Amino acid sequence: NGLICLVLKQYDSNIENDDSLSYKVVTTENVMDTLNDSVYTSDKTDTKFEVFVYRPTMPGDIEVAVCDTRLREASLDLENIHALVTYTFNVDKSMNATETDIYSWLPDSAEEYREYSLSHFRVSVKDNYVVFCLSHNAGTAYNWIVNDSGRDCFKLAASSDCTKVSSIPLDGGEIQTIYAYKAVADGYAKISYDFGAFYGSGKVEETETADCVVLDDAQTVLLSGDMRVTLVDSDTDEPIIFSNDENIMIWTNVSYETPEGTMSTGPILEMTSNHSVVDHNIARFFDADSFSFGLMNAPAGYSLPSESTYSSGYFNDKIIPDDYMTVEKFDNNAAEVVFRLKFTPTGDLNGDGEFNVTDAVLLQKWLLGVNDTKLTGWKNADLNNDNVLDMFDFCLIKQKLLQKNYVEPDERFEYGMMFRVLEDGLKLYLGPDESYEAVASIPADIRLIELGTKKGNDTWLFTEYDGQYGWINSVKDDNTTSTIVFEAAAKKPVIYLYPEQETDVHVELELTEADLNTTYPKYNNGWDVVAYPDGTLLNKADGSHHKYLFWDAVNCRTKFDFSTGFCIAGSDTESFLKEKLTYMGLTEEEMNDFIVYWLPLMEHNAYNLISFQGDAYTNSAKLNITPSPDSECRIFMAYVPLDDAVDIEPQQLETFERKEFSVIEWGGAEINSKK
């Protein structure tokens, strides 16, 4: 409520006598009233607290310094005292005070330490500060000692004891300390802390290191593995500011060659609502056997250098085209990437975020000189890029409007499936038939989203390419050769068999909406196993033993049902899965198998939209088991990672009762989709 409160811990026995104090609080003169200066004590401990409460009396900047009176006499001249710590505030015209110093975000209590360390771990970067969160057990010789302070580029700006204060001294409890180092000069530096019993053998048990490069006149710090990505206008070199709603993302393709074959991954980096972002993992992929990345989409008004999203970018040290970006690698294995984008007019002349006939009418009025006609962002209407608005632009806007006359799908997908184009020059039609006009030619390898379908038409799908909505045929004229491949995969479905007695079992899997990829043990027109009551399986083909049958599938075309489900914060995923999987009938061991696989893929998302599939899954992945089971539970979770929470009707789940010969299956699929 506009008040500033300062709490100071003091151990001196005679705190009421100012001469005994080791500190003095000094504030900017004539800008605050002191409402309280009281000492609080307890007969259970020698620890005492002095509490100051100030009320600002005028707007402006305020400093509150805690000064060391033992080193230099404290005075009201803030420049001539030795400040142990200085807090700064800004007071607005409404007399609201906002803290502006490092302590506004630096933890200084046990609860803040817990929250900060969970999200930032032991070593992290905040603006141009490197922050260490270090803890050790009280009452032992073990502690953290600074080994390298990075003095060429950093200075220790603050340390904060976040340990909870108690009347009874800690005995084996945790001491929690924050150290924040501020960058002061560009260059390379390492800051490290060693942990060990330094009053005994002196052996170092572990070390935490911040391997840093400092840039931008000490305003930016990148740790090893960090990659800063910035978007700039190719004509002006000015940063491109964009909103979070634009979903600007970076695609990556990474692969490693191993004795077991090629291991591939493809993390997606979403850029924040600014012009740049620092990712703390991507730069480590420069050491991969193959590493490529680029922009998936561009901010409003800007375009990528190629119609195909995946044909321009960084490809194993080669940039295509060479003026698309710059990539600088630093000695600490961090990197700086700058994308240079060309402004492309959108036609949105009235600034409402949409391009429609209203923009054409507005331009027509302006060209005719109608009074009080105002344009917002005239460059958006300069479609021929000649820096002049004239009839040529008006004609191009009318032509652009005609491109929007597409056939609407019968069903639009709120969360569509991502697919990759296989057929170079795949035509985009205004309707689900080649009799409609073809409005675009799509290159191979571009990734798009299925946005809708037509009833009774299994081959044509509705999508958007380069700002134009339309329809593509997913198969060639022979009705068998695919022109696209879906990127969703049925991941790790596993099948448990629990007969009442030792039983020979034959299991067949029939996929109608996906392609079988990997099986273990090997699938050969089915699995033939000896199943035991405890779930152990003996594979007849090679005599190997297993706890379940494993399979996965690619090119998953199943239309998953998200009409009901659950929107769960990533941090709540573990507790959610434990509750729902237990309710649906999994044993603790089966549930743990499920969570161990899926939790690392889900808990770091802001939110997950989760729906457990029924007929949509079981009709597309049919199990034929001989002898027939008496009870069968098939749990398949489809989920969509989200940045923001959404409302969804809660899904009604059914519980499962095991009877006699029971079959249990679980699996899932991540839907990488744009809403």
PDB file of N, CA and C in Angstrom, residues 475-563:
ATOM      1  N   VAL A 475      -3.204 -38.318 -51.260  1.00  0.00           N
ATOM      2  CA  VAL A 475      -2.706 -39.444 -52.045  1.00  0.00           C
ATOM      3  C   VAL A 475      -2.647 -39.044 -53.514  1.00  0.00           C
ATOM      4  N   LYS A 476      -1.786 -39.734 -54.273  1.00  0.00           N
ATOM      5  CA  LYS A 476      -1.692 -39.478 -55.704  1.00  0.00           C
ATOM      6  C   LYS A 476      -2.888 -40.106 -56.428  1.00  0.00           C
ATOM      7  N   ASP A 477      -2.866 -39.984 -57.742  1.00  0.00           N
ATOM      8  CA  ASP A 477      -3.981 -40.483 -58.554  1.00  0.00           C
ATOM      9  C   ASP A 477      -4.183 -41.982 -58.412  1.00  0.00           C
ATOM     10  N   ASP A 478      -3.112 -42.707 -58.026  1.00  0.00           N
ATOM     11  CA  ASP A 478      -3.271 -44.153 -57.875  1.00  0.00           C
ATOM     12  C   ASP A 478      -3.999 -44.533 -56.585  1.00  0.00           C
ATOM     13  N   ASN A 479      -4.311 -43.505 -55.751  1.00  0.00           N
ATOM     14  CA  ASN A 479      -5.047 -43.696 -54.491  1.00  0.00           C
ATOM     15  C   ASN A 479      -4.316 -44.558 -53.468  1.00  0.00           C
ATOM     16  N   THR A 480      -3.020 -44.793 -53.684  1.00  0.00           N
ATOM     17  CA  THR A 480      -2.238 -45.588 -52.732  1.00  0.00           C
ATOM     18  C   THR A 480      -0.973 -44.857 -52.284  1.00  0.00           C
ATOM     19  N   THR A 481      -0.354 -44.100 -53.182  1.00  0.00           N
ATOM     20  CA  THR A 481       0.904 -43.416 -52.854  1.00  0.00           C
ATOM     21  C   THR A 481       0.612 -42.119 -52.113  1.00  0.00           C
ATOM     22  N   SER A 482       1.173 -41.972 -50.930  1.00  0.00           N
ATOM     23  CA  SER A 482       0.906 -40.787 -50.099  1.00  0.00           C
ATOM     24  C   SER A 482       1.691 -39.579 -50.593  1.00  0.00           C
ATOM     25  N   THR A 483       1.076 -38.423 -50.496  1.00  0.00           N
ATOM     26  CA  THR A 483       1.759 -37.160 -50.804  1.00  0.00           C
ATOM     27  C   THR A 483       2.228 -36.453 -49.543  1.00  0.00           C
ATOM     28  N   ILE A 484       1.782 -36.937 -48.378  1.00  0.00           N
ATOM     29  CA  ILE A 484       2.159 -36.334 -47.100  1.00  0.00           C
ATOM     30  C   ILE A 484       2.422 -37.441 -46.093  1.00  0.00           C
ATOM     31  N   VAL A 485       3.086 -37.083 -44.996  1.00  0.00           N
ATOM     32  CA  VAL A 485       3.256 -38.010 -43.886  1.00  0.00           C
ATOM     33  C   VAL A 485       3.008 -37.238 -42.598  1.00  0.00           C
ATOM     34  N   PHE A 486       2.170 -37.774 -41.724  1.00  0.00           N
ATOM     35  CA  PHE A 486       1.875 -37.128 -40.451  1.00  0.00           C
ATOM     36  C   PHE A 486       3.022 -37.359 -39.473  1.00  0.00           C
ATOM     37  N   GLU A 487       3.314 -36.335 -38.654  1.00  0.00           N
ATOM     38  CA  GLU A 487       4.463 -36.413 -37.758  1.00  0.00           C
ATOM     39  C   GLU A 487       4.105 -36.953 -36.380  1.00  0.00           C
ATOM     40  N   ALA A 488       2.814 -37.068 -36.096  1.00  0.00           N
ATOM     41  CA  ALA A 488       2.439 -37.644 -34.804  1.00  0.00           C
ATOM     42  C   ALA A 488       2.805 -39.127 -34.788  1.00  0.00           C
ATOM     43  N   ALA A 489       3.160 -39.618 -33.606  1.00  0.00           N
ATOM     44  CA  ALA A 489       3.553 -41.019 -33.452  1.00  0.00           C
ATOM     45  C   ALA A 489       2.853 -41.605 -32.237  1.00  0.00           C
ATOM     46  N   ALA A 490       2.445 -42.866 -32.364  1.00  0.00           N
ATOM     47  CA  ALA A 490       1.952 -43.601 -31.199  1.00  0.00           C
ATOM     48  C   ALA A 490       3.174 -44.097 -30.441  1.00  0.00           C
ATOM     49  N   LYS A 491       3.449 -43.467 -29.290  1.00  0.00           N
ATOM     50  CA  LYS A 491       4.696 -43.737 -28.577  1.00  0.00           C
ATOM     51  C   LYS A 491       4.485 -44.747 -27.449  1.00  0.00           C
ATOM     52  N   LYS A 492       5.354 -45.714 -27.462  1.00  0.00           N
ATOM     53  CA  LYS A 492       5.479 -46.732 -26.429  1.00  0.00           C
ATOM     54  C   LYS A 492       4.162 -47.312 -25.940  1.00  0.00           C
ATOM     55  N   PRO A 493       3.274 -47.758 -26.820  1.00  0.00           N
ATOM     56  CA  PRO A 493       2.238 -48.634 -26.297  1.00  0.00           C
ATOM     57  C   PRO A 493       2.891 -49.938 -25.832  1.00  0.00           C
ATOM     58  N   VAL A 494       2.581 -50.365 -24.630  1.00  0.00           N
ATOM     59  CA  VAL A 494       3.093 -51.632 -24.100  1.00  0.00           C
ATOM     60  C   VAL A 494       1.912 -52.481 -23.654  1.00  0.00           C
ATOM     61  N   ILE A 495       2.019 -53.781 -23.855  1.00  0.00           N
ATOM     62  CA  ILE A 495       0.924 -54.704 -23.583  1.00  0.00           C
ATOM     63  C   ILE A 495       1.361 -55.686 -22.492  1.00  0.00           C
ATOM     64  N   TYR A 496       0.612 -55.699 -21.382  1.00  0.00           N
ATOM     65  CA  TYR A 496       0.843 -56.638 -20.292  1.00  0.00           C
ATOM     66  C   TYR A 496      -0.195 -57.768 -20.398  1.00  0.00           C
ATOM     67  N   LEU A 497       0.240 -58.995 -20.169  1.00  0.00           N
ATOM     68  CA  LEU A 497      -0.651 -60.153 -20.191  1.00  0.00           C
ATOM     69  C   LEU A 497      -0.631 -60.826 -18.821  1.00  0.00           C
ATOM     70  N   TYR A 498      -1.821 -61.020 -18.228  1.00  0.00           N
ATOM     71  CA  TYR A 498      -1.920 -61.625 -16.905  1.00  0.00           C
ATOM     72  C   TYR A 498      -2.929 -62.788 -16.936  1.00  0.00           C
ATOM     73  N   PRO A 499      -2.509 -63.997 -17.384  1.00  0.00           N
ATOM     74  CA  PRO A 499      -3.427 -65.142 -17.331  1.00  0.00           C
ATOM     75  C   PRO A 499      -3.484 -65.692 -15.904  1.00  0.00           C
ATOM     76  N   GLU A 500      -4.493 -66.492 -15.648  1.00  0.00           N
ATOM     77  CA  GLU A 500      -4.603 -67.107 -14.320  1.00  0.00           C
ATOM     78  C   GLU A 500      -3.615 -68.247 -14.141  1.00  0.00           C
ATOM     79  N   GLN A 501      -3.164 -68.809 -15.254  1.00  0.00           N
ATOM     80  CA  GLN A 501      -2.175 -69.874 -15.203  1.00  0.00           C
ATOM     81  C   GLN A 501      -1.295 -69.775 -16.442  1.00  0.00           C
ATOM     82  N   GLU A 502      -0.198 -70.493 -16.442  1.00  0.00           N
ATOM     83  CA  GLU A 502       0.711 -70.470 -17.592  1.00  0.00           C
ATOM     84  C   GLU A 502      -0.079 -70.767 -18.868  1.00  0.00           C
ATOM     85  N   THR A 503       0.051 -69.838 -19.863  1.00  0.00           N
ATOM     86  CA  THR A 503      -0.800 -69.925 -21.050  1.00  0.00           C
ATOM     87  C   THR A 503      -0.022 -69.525 -22.295  1.00  0.00           C
ATOM     88  N   ASP A 504      -0.202 -70.288 -23.381  1.00  0.00           N
ATOM     89  CA  ASP A 504       0.319 -69.878 -24.683  1.00  0.00           C
ATOM     90  C   ASP A 504      -0.623 -68.822 -25.260  1.00  0.00           C
ATOM     91  N   VAL A 505      -0.053 -67.665 -25.607  1.00  0.00           N
ATOM     92  CA  VAL A 505      -0.878 -66.545 -26.078  1.00  0.00           C
ATOM     93  C   VAL A 505      -0.342 -66.053 -27.419  1.00  0.00           C
ATOM     94  N   HIS A 506      -1.239 -65.789 -28.343  1.00  0.00           N
ATOM     95  CA  HIS A 506      -0.906 -65.186 -29.638  1.00  0.00           C
ATOM     96  C   HIS A 506      -1.559 -63.808 -29.700  1.00  0.00           C
ATOM     97  N   VAL A 507      -0.749 -62.768 -30.008  1.00  0.00           N
ATOM     98  CA  VAL A 507      -1.231 -61.390 -30.043  1.00  0.00           C
ATOM     99  C   VAL A 507      -0.968 -60.814 -31.423  1.00  0.00           C
ATOM    100  N   GLU A 508      -2.012 -60.270 -32.043  1.00  0.00           N
ATOM    101  CA  GLU A 508      -1.876 -59.593 -33.324  1.00  0.00           C
ATOM    102  C   GLU A 508      -2.344 -58.151 -33.186  1.00  0.00           C
ATOM    103  N   LEU A 509      -1.656 -57.260 -33.918  1.00  0.00           N
ATOM    104  CA  LEU A 509      -1.959 -55.828 -33.898  1.00  0.00           C
ATOM    105  C   LEU A 509      -2.338 -55.396 -35.308  1.00  0.00           C
ATOM    106  N   GLU A 510      -3.472 -54.741 -35.457  1.00  0.00           N
ATOM    107  CA  GLU A 510      -3.937 -54.267 -36.759  1.00  0.00           C
ATOM    108  C   GLU A 510      -4.056 -52.744 -36.719  1.00  0.00           C
ATOM    109  N   LEU A 511      -3.158 -52.061 -37.460  1.00  0.00           N
ATOM    110  CA  LEU A 511      -3.159 -50.602 -37.507  1.00  0.00           C
ATOM    111  C   LEU A 511      -3.827 -50.134 -38.787  1.00  0.00           C
ATOM    112  N   THR A 512      -4.838 -49.270 -38.647  1.00  0.00           N
ATOM    113  CA  THR A 512      -5.533 -48.729 -39.818  1.00  0.00           C
ATOM    114  C   THR A 512      -5.213 -47.267 -40.069  1.00  0.00           C
ATOM    115  N   GLU A 513      -4.624 -46.575 -39.055  1.00  0.00           N
ATOM    116  CA  GLU A 513      -4.360 -45.141 -39.199  1.00  0.00           C
ATOM    117  C   GLU A 513      -2.921 -44.799 -38.824  1.00  0.00           C
ATOM    118  N   ALA A 514      -2.002 -45.764 -38.954  1.00  0.00           N
ATOM    119  CA  ALA A 514      -0.601 -45.513 -38.620  1.00  0.00           C
ATOM    120  C   ALA A 514       0.239 -46.635 -39.219  1.00  0.00           C
ATOM    121  N   ASP A 515       1.562 -46.435 -39.213  1.00  0.00           N
ATOM    122  CA  ASP A 515       2.484 -47.431 -39.759  1.00  0.00           C
ATOM    123  C   ASP A 515       3.356 -47.973 -38.639  1.00  0.00           C
ATOM    124  N   LEU A 516       3.353 -49.298 -38.472  1.00  0.00           N
ATOM    125  CA  LEU A 516       4.149 -49.921 -37.422  1.00  0.00           C
ATOM    126  C   LEU A 516       5.628 -49.594 -37.626  1.00  0.00           C
ATOM    127  N   ASN A 517       6.292 -49.212 -36.533  1.00  0.00           N
ATOM    128  CA  ASN A 517       7.674 -48.735 -36.643  1.00  0.00           C
ATOM    129  C   ASN A 517       8.667 -49.664 -35.944  1.00  0.00           C
ATOM    130  N   THR A 518       8.579 -49.760 -34.623  1.00  0.00           N
ATOM    131  CA  THR A 518       9.515 -50.572 -33.837  1.00  0.00           C
ATOM    132  C   THR A 518       8.727 -51.508 -32.927  1.00  0.00           C
ATOM    133  N   THR A 519       9.194 -52.749 -32.802  1.00  0.00           N
ATOM    134  CA  THR A 519       8.568 -53.696 -31.886  1.00  0.00           C
ATOM    135  C   THR A 519       9.653 -54.409 -31.090  1.00  0.00           C
ATOM    136  N   TYR A 520       9.304 -54.803 -29.871  1.00  0.00           N
ATOM    137  CA  TYR A 520      10.236 -55.583 -29.050  1.00  0.00           C
ATOM    138  C   TYR A 520       9.442 -56.391 -28.041  1.00  0.00           C
ATOM    139  N   PRO A 521       9.541 -57.718 -28.042  1.00  0.00           N
ATOM    140  CA  PRO A 521      10.331 -58.496 -29.005  1.00  0.00           C
ATOM    141  C   PRO A 521       9.796 -58.332 -30.426  1.00  0.00           C
ATOM    142  N   LYS A 522      10.535 -58.833 -31.398  1.00  0.00           N
ATOM    143  CA  LYS A 522      10.231 -58.623 -32.805  1.00  0.00           C
ATOM    144  C   LYS A 522       8.843 -59.153 -33.147  1.00  0.00           C
ATOM    145  N   TYR A 523       8.078 -58.311 -33.846  1.00  0.00           N
ATOM    146  CA  TYR A 523       6.739 -58.686 -34.295  1.00  0.00           C
ATOM    147  C   TYR A 523       6.852 -59.384 -35.637  1.00  0.00           C
ATOM    148  N   ASN A 524       6.353 -60.607 -35.725  1.00  0.00           N
ATOM    149  CA  ASN A 524       6.412 -61.368 -36.972  1.00  0.00           C
ATOM    150  C   ASN A 524       5.034 -61.975 -37.206  1.00  0.00           C
ATOM    151  N   ASN A 525       4.179 -61.160 -37.869  1.00  0.00           N
ATOM    152  CA  ASN A 525       2.775 -61.552 -38.034  1.00  0.00           C
ATOM    153  C   ASN A 525       2.131 -61.848 -36.680  1.00  0.00           C
ATOM    154  N   GLY A 526       2.619 -61.149 -35.678  1.00  0.00           N
ATOM    155  CA  GLY A 526       2.091 -61.323 -34.335  1.00  0.00           C
ATOM    156  C   GLY A 526       3.189 -61.700 -33.360  1.00  0.00           C
ATOM    157  N   TRP A 527       2.814 -61.765 -32.089  1.00  0.00           N
ATOM    158  CA  TRP A 527       3.719 -62.248 -31.043  1.00  0.00           C
ATOM    159  C   TRP A 527       3.193 -63.594 -30.544  1.00  0.00           C
ATOM    160  N   ASP A 528       4.075 -64.532 -30.371  1.00  0.00           N
ATOM    161  CA  ASP A 528       3.734 -65.813 -29.753  1.00  0.00           C
ATOM    162  C   ASP A 528       4.555 -65.954 -28.485  1.00  0.00           C
ATOM    163  N   VAL A 529       3.856 -65.955 -27.347  1.00  0.00           N
ATOM    164  CA  VAL A 529       4.551 -65.958 -26.061  1.00  0.00           C
ATOM    165  C   VAL A 529       3.891 -66.962 -25.120  1.00  0.00           C
ATOM    166  N   VAL A 530       4.665 -67.325 -24.105  1.00  0.00           N
ATOM    167  CA  VAL A 530       4.111 -68.041 -22.957  1.00  0.00           C
ATOM    168  C   VAL A 530       3.935 -67.000 -21.861  1.00  0.00           C
ATOM    169  N   ALA A 531       2.700 -66.806 -21.403  1.00  0.00           N
ATOM    170  CA  ALA A 531       2.400 -65.796 -20.386  1.00  0.00           C
ATOM    171  C   ALA A 531       2.188 -66.478 -19.044  1.00  0.00           C
ATOM    172  N   TYR A 532       2.726 -65.836 -17.989  1.00  0.00           N
ATOM    173  CA  TYR A 532       2.629 -66.382 -16.642  1.00  0.00           C
ATOM    174  C   TYR A 532       1.758 -65.457 -15.781  1.00  0.00           C
ATOM    175  N   PRO A 533       1.173 -65.965 -14.709  1.00  0.00           N
ATOM    176  CA  PRO A 533       0.260 -65.151 -13.887  1.00  0.00           C
ATOM    177  C   PRO A 533       0.891 -63.873 -13.341  1.00  0.00           C
ATOM    178  N   ASP A 534       2.217 -63.862 -13.117  1.00  0.00           N
ATOM    179  CA  ASP A 534       2.849 -62.646 -12.581  1.00  0.00           C
ATOM    180  C   ASP A 534       3.148 -61.617 -13.677  1.00  0.00           C
ATOM    181  N   GLY A 535       2.755 -61.897 -14.927  1.00  0.00           N
ATOM    182  CA  GLY A 535       2.974 -60.964 -16.023  1.00  0.00           C
ATOM    183  C   GLY A 535       4.222 -61.236 -16.824  1.00  0.00           C
ATOM    184  N   THR A 536       5.072 -62.139 -16.367  1.00  0.00           N
ATOM    185  CA  THR A 536       6.289 -62.465 -17.114  1.00  0.00           C
ATOM    186  C   THR A 536       5.922 -63.134 -18.436  1.00  0.00           C
ATOM    187  N   LEU A 537       6.675 -62.774 -19.494  1.00  0.00           N
ATOM    188  CA  LEU A 537       6.419 -63.316 -20.818  1.00  0.00           C
ATOM    189  C   LEU A 537       7.669 -64.014 -21.341  1.00  0.00           C
ATOM    190  N   LEU A 538       7.498 -65.186 -21.932  1.00  0.00           N
ATOM    191  CA  LEU A 538       8.580 -65.906 -22.603  1.00  0.00           C
ATOM    192  C   LEU A 538       8.304 -65.859 -24.100  1.00  0.00           C
ATOM    193  N   ASN A 539       9.196 -65.197 -24.845  1.00  0.00           N
ATOM    194  CA  ASN A 539       9.031 -65.096 -26.288  1.00  0.00           C
ATOM    195  C   ASN A 539       9.466 -66.409 -26.934  1.00  0.00           C
ATOM    196  N   LYS A 540       8.551 -67.071 -27.611  1.00  0.00           N
ATOM    197  CA  LYS A 540       8.844 -68.381 -28.183  1.00  0.00           C
ATOM    198  C   LYS A 540       9.889 -68.303 -29.298  1.00  0.00           C
ATOM    199  N   ALA A 541       9.960 -67.170 -29.994  1.00  0.00           N
ATOM    200  CA  ALA A 541      10.854 -67.069 -31.149  1.00  0.00           C
ATOM    201  C   ALA A 541      12.319 -67.161 -30.754  1.00  0.00           C
ATOM    202  N   ASP A 542      12.701 -66.571 -29.613  1.00  0.00           N
ATOM    203  CA  ASP A 542      14.121 -66.562 -29.257  1.00  0.00           C
ATOM    204  C   ASP A 542      14.383 -66.936 -27.803  1.00  0.00           C
ATOM    205  N   GLY A 543      13.346 -67.265 -27.034  1.00  0.00           N
ATOM    206  CA  GLY A 543      13.532 -67.681 -25.651  1.00  0.00           C
ATOM    207  C   GLY A 543      13.802 -66.541 -24.684  1.00  0.00           C
ATOM    208  N   SER A 544      13.646 -65.286 -25.136  1.00  0.00           N
ATOM    209  CA  SER A 544      13.902 -64.142 -24.259  1.00  0.00           C
ATOM    210  C   SER A 544      12.705 -63.886 -23.345  1.00  0.00           C
ATOM    211  N   HIS A 545      12.990 -63.255 -22.195  1.00  0.00           N
ATOM    212  CA  HIS A 545      11.952 -62.967 -21.214  1.00  0.00           C
ATOM    213  C   HIS A 545      11.641 -61.468 -21.210  1.00  0.00           C
ATOM    214  N   HIS A 546      10.383 -61.119 -20.974  1.00  0.00           N
ATOM    215  CA  HIS A 546       9.942 -59.727 -21.026  1.00  0.00           C
ATOM    216  C   HIS A 546       8.849 -59.506 -19.991  1.00  0.00           C
ATOM    217  N   LYS A 547       8.677 -58.234 -19.622  1.00  0.00           N
ATOM    218  CA  LYS A 547       7.574 -57.883 -18.728  1.00  0.00           C
ATOM    219  C   LYS A 547       6.372 -57.367 -19.509  1.00  0.00           C
ATOM    220  N   TYR A 548       6.604 -56.978 -20.792  1.00  0.00           N
ATOM    221  CA  TYR A 548       5.488 -56.546 -21.637  1.00  0.00           C
ATOM    222  C   TYR A 548       5.910 -56.621 -23.102  1.00  0.00           C
ATOM    223  N   LEU A 549       4.946 -56.479 -24.001  1.00  0.00           N
ATOM    224  CA  LEU A 549       5.185 -56.401 -25.444  1.00  0.00           C
ATOM    225  C   LEU A 549       5.191 -54.931 -25.833  1.00  0.00           C
ATOM    226  N   PHE A 550       6.226 -54.532 -26.553  1.00  0.00           N
ATOM    227  CA  PHE A 550       6.380 -53.105 -26.906  1.00  0.00           C
ATOM    228  C   PHE A 550       6.167 -52.910 -28.403  1.00  0.00           C
ATOM    229  N   TRP A 551       5.470 -51.809 -28.763  1.00  0.00           N
ATOM    230  CA  TRP A 551       5.376 -51.401 -30.164  1.00  0.00           C
ATOM    231  C   TRP A 551       5.208 -49.892 -30.224  1.00  0.00           C
ATOM    232  N   ASP A 552       5.583 -49.308 -31.340  1.00  0.00           N
ATOM    233  CA  ASP A 552       5.232 -47.915 -31.599  1.00  0.00           C
ATOM    234  C   ASP A 552       4.958 -47.759 -33.086  1.00  0.00           C
ATOM    235  N   ALA A 553       4.388 -46.617 -33.461  1.00  0.00           N
ATOM    236  CA  ALA A 553       3.970 -46.407 -34.849  1.00  0.00           C
ATOM    237  C   ALA A 553       4.218 -44.967 -35.245  1.00  0.00           C
ATOM    238  N   VAL A 554       4.460 -44.757 -36.537  1.00  0.00           N
ATOM    239  CA  VAL A 554       4.670 -43.426 -37.090  1.00  0.00           C
ATOM    240  C   VAL A 554       3.577 -43.130 -38.111  1.00  0.00           C
ATOM    241  N   ASN A 555       3.613 -41.900 -38.654  1.00  0.00           N
ATOM    242  CA  ASN A 555       2.594 -41.467 -39.625  1.00  0.00           C
ATOM    243  C   ASN A 555       1.200 -41.717 -39.054  1.00  0.00           C
ATOM    244  N   CYS A 556       1.008 -41.282 -37.813  1.00  0.00           N
ATOM    245  CA  CYS A 556      -0.254 -41.514 -37.111  1.00  0.00           C
ATOM    246  C   CYS A 556      -1.307 -40.541 -37.630  1.00  0.00           C
ATOM    247  N   ARG A 557      -2.353 -41.077 -38.246  1.00  0.00           N
ATOM    248  CA  ARG A 557      -3.388 -40.260 -38.884  1.00  0.00           C
ATOM    249  C   ARG A 557      -4.692 -40.259 -38.090  1.00  0.00           C
ATOM    250  N   THR A 558      -4.676 -40.838 -36.917  1.00  0.00           N
ATOM    251  CA  THR A 558      -5.887 -40.919 -36.101  1.00  0.00           C
ATOM    252  C   THR A 558      -6.393 -39.523 -35.743  1.00  0.00           C
ATOM    253  N   LYS A 559      -7.679 -39.297 -35.908  1.00  0.00           N
ATOM    254  CA  LYS A 559      -8.292 -38.024 -35.514  1.00  0.00           C
ATOM    255  C   LYS A 559      -8.643 -38.120 -34.028  1.00  0.00           C
ATOM    256  N   PHE A 560      -7.695 -37.712 -33.186  1.00  0.00           N
ATOM    257  CA  PHE A 560      -7.897 -37.839 -31.747  1.00  0.00           C
ATOM    258  C   PHE A 560      -8.999 -36.893 -31.272  1.00  0.00           C
ATOM    259  N   ASP A 561      -9.707 -37.337 -30.265  1.00  0.00           N
ATOM    260  CA  ASP A 561     -10.876 -36.629 -29.750  1.00  0.00           C
ATOM    261  C   ASP A 561     -10.472 -35.732 -28.584  1.00  0.00           C
ATOM    262  N   PHE A 562     -10.611 -34.411 -28.771  1.00  0.00           N
ATOM    263  CA  PHE A 562     -10.328 -33.456 -27.695  1.00  0.00           C
ATOM    264  C   PHE A 562     -11.591 -32.689 -27.307  1.00  0.00           C
ATOM    265  N   SER A 563     -12.756 -33.322 -27.492  1.00  0.00           N
ATOM    266  CA  SER A 563     -13.998 -32.653 -27.097  1.00  0.00           C
ATOM    267  C   SER A 563     -14.120 -32.561 -25.582  1.00  0.00           C
TER     268      SER A 563
END
